[in-house]
């Protein structure tokens, strides 16, 4: 199993951070690999919402990275499953409020199947790069406060 996680402290309240994360249309603002995103179906920011994404892939190719929200606990937790693309991890954001802001934990887990098992180290490295983007989230949200 491949797993990656990261944590960052953001000087914003939990509800602001949650609302920003739950709205998939914000992804290009903090995840530079996302080139296009739209709400494909379901309730915006709620359980069942599917966001269709195009992402910069290997060799300059564009790849799918659609995901569906499977957990939506405002101000506390947001979970999702990637439903299209070469890798289909499960991810979650856990939020913990403090007087001065919010601690955000971002984790991704993937159970590789087939040929993906042979690419384990590369998949783990890509997932680590994805969770490291929490630093971008921090920068974007703190500059707006």
PDB file of C-alpha atoms in Angstrom:
ATOM      1  CA  UNK A   1       0.000   0.000   0.000  1.00  0.00           C
ATOM      2  CA  UNK A   2       1.215   3.515  -0.833  1.00  0.00           C
ATOM      3  CA  UNK A   3       0.594   6.266   1.700  1.00  0.00           C
ATOM      4  CA  UNK A   4       1.570   9.906   2.092  1.00  0.00           C
ATOM      5  CA  UNK A   5       0.551  12.596   4.531  1.00  0.00           C
ATOM      6  CA  UNK A   6       1.426  16.116   5.516  1.00  0.00           C
ATOM      7  CA  UNK A   7       0.269  18.697   8.032  1.00  0.00           C
ATOM      8  CA  UNK A   8       0.306  22.487   8.080  1.00  0.00           C
ATOM      9  CA  UNK A   9      -0.953  25.273  10.345  1.00  0.00           C
ATOM     10  CA  UNK A  10      -3.025  27.990   8.638  1.00  0.00           C
ATOM     11  CA  UNK A  11      -3.954  31.274  10.283  1.00  0.00           C
ATOM     12  CA  UNK A  12      -7.640  30.993   9.340  1.00  0.00           C
ATOM     13  CA  UNK A  13     -10.610  29.489  11.143  1.00  0.00           C
ATOM     14  CA  UNK A  14     -11.639  25.899  10.450  1.00  0.00           C
ATOM     15  CA  UNK A  15     -14.815  26.813   8.586  1.00  0.00           C
ATOM     16  CA  UNK A  16     -12.962  29.096   6.130  1.00  0.00           C
ATOM     17  CA  UNK A  17     -10.370  26.396   5.455  1.00  0.00           C
ATOM     18  CA  UNK A  18     -13.005  23.681   5.090  1.00  0.00           C
ATOM     19  CA  UNK A  19     -15.183  25.758   2.750  1.00  0.00           C
ATOM     20  CA  UNK A  20     -12.181  26.513   0.535  1.00  0.00           C
ATOM     21  CA  UNK A  21     -11.133  22.847   0.358  1.00  0.00           C
ATOM     22  CA  UNK A  22     -14.660  21.503  -0.186  1.00  0.00           C
ATOM     23  CA  UNK A  23     -15.165  23.735  -3.215  1.00  0.00           C
ATOM     24  CA  UNK A  24     -13.202  21.803  -5.838  1.00  0.00           C
ATOM     25  CA  UNK A  25     -13.281  24.826  -8.144  1.00  0.00           C
ATOM     26  CA  UNK A  26     -10.563  26.296  -5.870  1.00  0.00           C
ATOM     27  CA  UNK A  27      -8.091  23.487  -6.672  1.00  0.00           C
ATOM     28  CA  UNK A  28      -6.164  25.375  -9.392  1.00  0.00           C
ATOM     29  CA  UNK A  29      -5.510  28.173  -6.887  1.00  0.00           C
ATOM     30  CA  UNK A  30      -3.313  25.960  -4.697  1.00  0.00           C
ATOM     31  CA  UNK A  31      -2.575  22.840  -6.759  1.00  0.00           C
ATOM     32  CA  UNK A  32      -0.566  23.982  -9.806  1.00  0.00           C
ATOM     33  CA  UNK A  33      -0.947  20.609 -11.549  1.00  0.00           C
ATOM     34  CA  UNK A  34      -4.711  21.118 -11.912  1.00  0.00           C
ATOM     35  CA  UNK A  35      -5.306  22.765 -15.276  1.00  0.00           C
ATOM     36  CA  UNK A  36      -9.117  22.518 -15.442  1.00  0.00           C
ATOM     37  CA  UNK A  37     -11.869  21.668 -12.986  1.00  0.00           C
ATOM     38  CA  UNK A  38     -15.652  21.706 -13.006  1.00  0.00           C
ATOM     39  CA  UNK A  39     -18.463  20.310 -10.895  1.00  0.00           C
ATOM     40  CA  UNK A  40     -19.616  17.325 -12.976  1.00  0.00           C
ATOM     41  CA  UNK A  41     -22.482  16.131 -10.765  1.00  0.00           C
ATOM     42  CA  UNK A  42     -23.917  16.128  -7.278  1.00  0.00           C
ATOM     43  CA  UNK A  43     -24.293  18.860  -4.677  1.00  0.00           C
ATOM     44  CA  UNK A  44     -21.441  21.389  -4.767  1.00  0.00           C
ATOM     45  CA  UNK A  45     -19.034  20.718  -1.882  1.00  0.00           C
ATOM     46  CA  UNK A  46     -21.245  17.939  -0.456  1.00  0.00           C
ATOM     47  CA  UNK A  47     -21.186  14.153  -0.238  1.00  0.00           C
ATOM     48  CA  UNK A  48     -21.653  12.757  -3.735  1.00  0.00           C
ATOM     49  CA  UNK A  49     -20.212  15.789  -5.533  1.00  0.00           C
ATOM     50  CA  UNK A  50     -18.011  14.739  -8.443  1.00  0.00           C
ATOM     51  CA  UNK A  51     -15.393  17.199  -9.648  1.00  0.00           C
ATOM     52  CA  UNK A  52     -13.975  16.561 -13.102  1.00  0.00           C
ATOM     53  CA  UNK A  53     -10.323  17.605 -13.313  1.00  0.00           C
ATOM     54  CA  UNK A  54      -7.645  17.718 -15.972  1.00  0.00           C
ATOM     55  CA  UNK A  55      -4.132  17.621 -14.622  1.00  0.00           C
ATOM     56  CA  UNK A  56      -0.627  18.018 -15.955  1.00  0.00           C
ATOM     57  CA  UNK A  57       0.730  14.511 -16.337  1.00  0.00           C
ATOM     58  CA  UNK A  58       4.023  12.873 -17.245  1.00  0.00           C
ATOM     59  CA  UNK A  59       5.699  14.085 -20.399  1.00  0.00           C
ATOM     60  CA  UNK A  60       3.472  17.139 -20.637  1.00  0.00           C
ATOM     61  CA  UNK A  61       0.374  15.065 -21.320  1.00  0.00           C
ATOM     62  CA  UNK A  62      -2.934  15.962 -19.733  1.00  0.00           C
ATOM     63  CA  UNK A  63      -4.560  13.292 -17.552  1.00  0.00           C
ATOM     64  CA  UNK A  64      -7.879  12.888 -15.759  1.00  0.00           C
ATOM     65  CA  UNK A  65      -8.021  13.265 -11.994  1.00  0.00           C
ATOM     66  CA  UNK A  66     -11.757  13.263 -11.252  1.00  0.00           C
ATOM     67  CA  UNK A  67     -12.792  12.754  -7.649  1.00  0.00           C
ATOM     68  CA  UNK A  68     -15.942  12.255  -5.605  1.00  0.00           C
ATOM     69  CA  UNK A  69     -16.511  13.611  -2.104  1.00  0.00           C
ATOM     70  CA  UNK A  70     -17.415  10.745   0.253  1.00  0.00           C
ATOM     71  CA  UNK A  71     -17.174  12.501   3.640  1.00  0.00           C
ATOM     72  CA  UNK A  72     -18.248  16.078   4.344  1.00  0.00           C
ATOM     73  CA  UNK A  73     -18.119  17.169   7.992  1.00  0.00           C
ATOM     74  CA  UNK A  74     -17.945  20.984   7.811  1.00  0.00           C
ATOM     75  CA  UNK A  75     -15.008  22.377   9.753  1.00  0.00           C
ATOM     76  CA  UNK A  76     -13.805  18.885  10.696  1.00  0.00           C
ATOM     77  CA  UNK A  77     -13.166  16.429   7.843  1.00  0.00           C
ATOM     78  CA  UNK A  78     -13.407  16.154   4.066  1.00  0.00           C
ATOM     79  CA  UNK A  79     -12.856  12.796   2.337  1.00  0.00           C
ATOM     80  CA  UNK A  80     -12.723  11.821  -1.304  1.00  0.00           C
ATOM     81  CA  UNK A  81     -12.073   8.984  -3.758  1.00  0.00           C
ATOM     82  CA  UNK A  82     -10.292   9.599  -7.053  1.00  0.00           C
ATOM     83  CA  UNK A  83     -12.626   8.034  -9.636  1.00  0.00           C
ATOM     84  CA  UNK A  84     -10.788   8.690 -12.923  1.00  0.00           C
ATOM     85  CA  UNK A  85      -7.147   8.725 -13.878  1.00  0.00           C
ATOM     86  CA  UNK A  86      -4.142   6.432 -13.837  1.00  0.00           C
ATOM     87  CA  UNK A  87      -3.932   6.348 -10.016  1.00  0.00           C
ATOM     88  CA  UNK A  88      -7.047   6.255  -7.843  1.00  0.00           C
ATOM     89  CA  UNK A  89      -6.152   6.985  -4.241  1.00  0.00           C
ATOM     90  CA  UNK A  90      -8.456   7.742  -1.366  1.00  0.00           C
ATOM     91  CA  UNK A  91      -7.773  11.013   0.398  1.00  0.00           C
ATOM     92  CA  UNK A  92      -8.846  13.049   3.363  1.00  0.00           C
ATOM     93  CA  UNK A  93      -8.347  16.394   5.014  1.00  0.00           C
ATOM     94  CA  UNK A  94      -8.678  16.547   8.800  1.00  0.00           C
ATOM     95  CA  UNK A  95      -9.033  19.977  10.410  1.00  0.00           C
ATOM     96  CA  UNK A  96      -8.349  20.903  14.004  1.00  0.00           C
ATOM     97  CA  UNK A  97      -9.138  24.402  15.266  1.00  0.00           C
ATOM     98  CA  UNK A  98      -6.974  26.474  17.581  1.00  0.00           C
ATOM     99  CA  UNK A  99      -7.237  30.058  18.816  1.00  0.00           C
ATOM    100  CA  UNK A 100      -4.813  31.289  16.175  1.00  0.00           C
ATOM    101  CA  UNK A 101      -6.011  29.147  13.249  1.00  0.00           C
ATOM    102  CA  UNK A 102      -6.386  25.618  11.917  1.00  0.00           C
ATOM    103  CA  UNK A 103      -4.123  22.589  11.664  1.00  0.00           C
ATOM    104  CA  UNK A 104      -4.829  20.751   8.401  1.00  0.00           C
ATOM    105  CA  UNK A 105      -3.710  17.157   7.843  1.00  0.00           C
ATOM    106  CA  UNK A 106      -3.851  15.805   4.281  1.00  0.00           C
ATOM    107  CA  UNK A 107      -3.439  12.080   3.625  1.00  0.00           C
ATOM    108  CA  UNK A 108      -3.559   9.924   0.506  1.00  0.00           C
ATOM    109  CA  UNK A 109      -3.698   6.124   0.408  1.00  0.00           C
ATOM    110  CA  UNK A 110      -3.561   3.850  -2.626  1.00  0.00           C
ATOM    111  CA  UNK A 111      -3.795   0.082  -2.864  1.00  0.00           C
ATOM    112  CA  UNK A 112      -1.889  -0.532  -6.129  1.00  0.00           C
ATOM    113  CA  UNK A 113      -3.262  -3.161  -8.489  1.00  0.00           C
ATOM    114  CA  UNK A 114      -1.810  -4.821 -11.577  1.00  0.00           C
ATOM    115  CA  UNK A 115       1.099  -2.982 -13.167  1.00  0.00           C
ATOM    116  CA  UNK A 116       0.675  -0.160 -10.675  1.00  0.00           C
ATOM    117  CA  UNK A 117       2.299  -2.470  -8.079  1.00  0.00           C
ATOM    118  CA  UNK A 118       5.551  -2.306 -10.050  1.00  0.00           C
ATOM    119  CA  UNK A 119       5.484   1.480  -9.907  1.00  0.00           C
ATOM    120  CA  UNK A 120       5.153   1.645  -6.110  1.00  0.00           C
ATOM    121  CA  UNK A 121       8.089   3.982  -5.370  1.00  0.00           C
ATOM    122  CA  UNK A 122       7.114   6.349  -8.190  1.00  0.00           C
ATOM    123  CA  UNK A 123       3.476   6.399  -7.009  1.00  0.00           C
ATOM    124  CA  UNK A 124       4.525   7.100  -3.418  1.00  0.00           C
ATOM    125  CA  UNK A 125       6.776   9.941  -4.590  1.00  0.00           C
ATOM    126  CA  UNK A 126       3.920  11.491  -6.601  1.00  0.00           C
ATOM    127  CA  UNK A 127       1.579  11.214  -3.613  1.00  0.00           C
ATOM    128  CA  UNK A 128       4.176  12.842  -1.337  1.00  0.00           C
ATOM    129  CA  UNK A 129       4.472  15.726  -3.808  1.00  0.00           C
ATOM    130  CA  UNK A 130       0.680  16.103  -3.788  1.00  0.00           C
ATOM    131  CA  UNK A 131       0.330  16.308   0.010  1.00  0.00           C
ATOM    132  CA  UNK A 132       3.300  18.719   0.135  1.00  0.00           C
ATOM    133  CA  UNK A 133       1.098  21.211  -1.702  1.00  0.00           C
ATOM    134  CA  UNK A 134      -0.476  22.064   1.646  1.00  0.00           C
ATOM    135  CA  UNK A 135       2.192  24.781   1.784  1.00  0.00           C
ATOM    136  CA  UNK A 136       0.521  26.370  -1.258  1.00  0.00           C
ATOM    137  CA  UNK A 137      -2.857  26.133   0.486  1.00  0.00           C
ATOM    138  CA  UNK A 138      -1.392  27.922   3.518  1.00  0.00           C
ATOM    139  CA  UNK A 139       0.064  30.684   1.344  1.00  0.00           C
ATOM    140  CA  UNK A 140      -3.181  31.231  -0.594  1.00  0.00           C
ATOM    141  CA  UNK A 141      -5.456  31.254   2.453  1.00  0.00           C
ATOM    142  CA  UNK A 142      -3.199  33.424   4.595  1.00  0.00           C
ATOM    143  CA  UNK A 143      -2.742  36.046   1.871  1.00  0.00           C
ATOM    144  CA  UNK A 144      -6.539  36.420   1.652  1.00  0.00           C
ATOM    145  CA  UNK A 145      -6.970  36.978   5.391  1.00  0.00           C
TER     146      UNK A 145
END
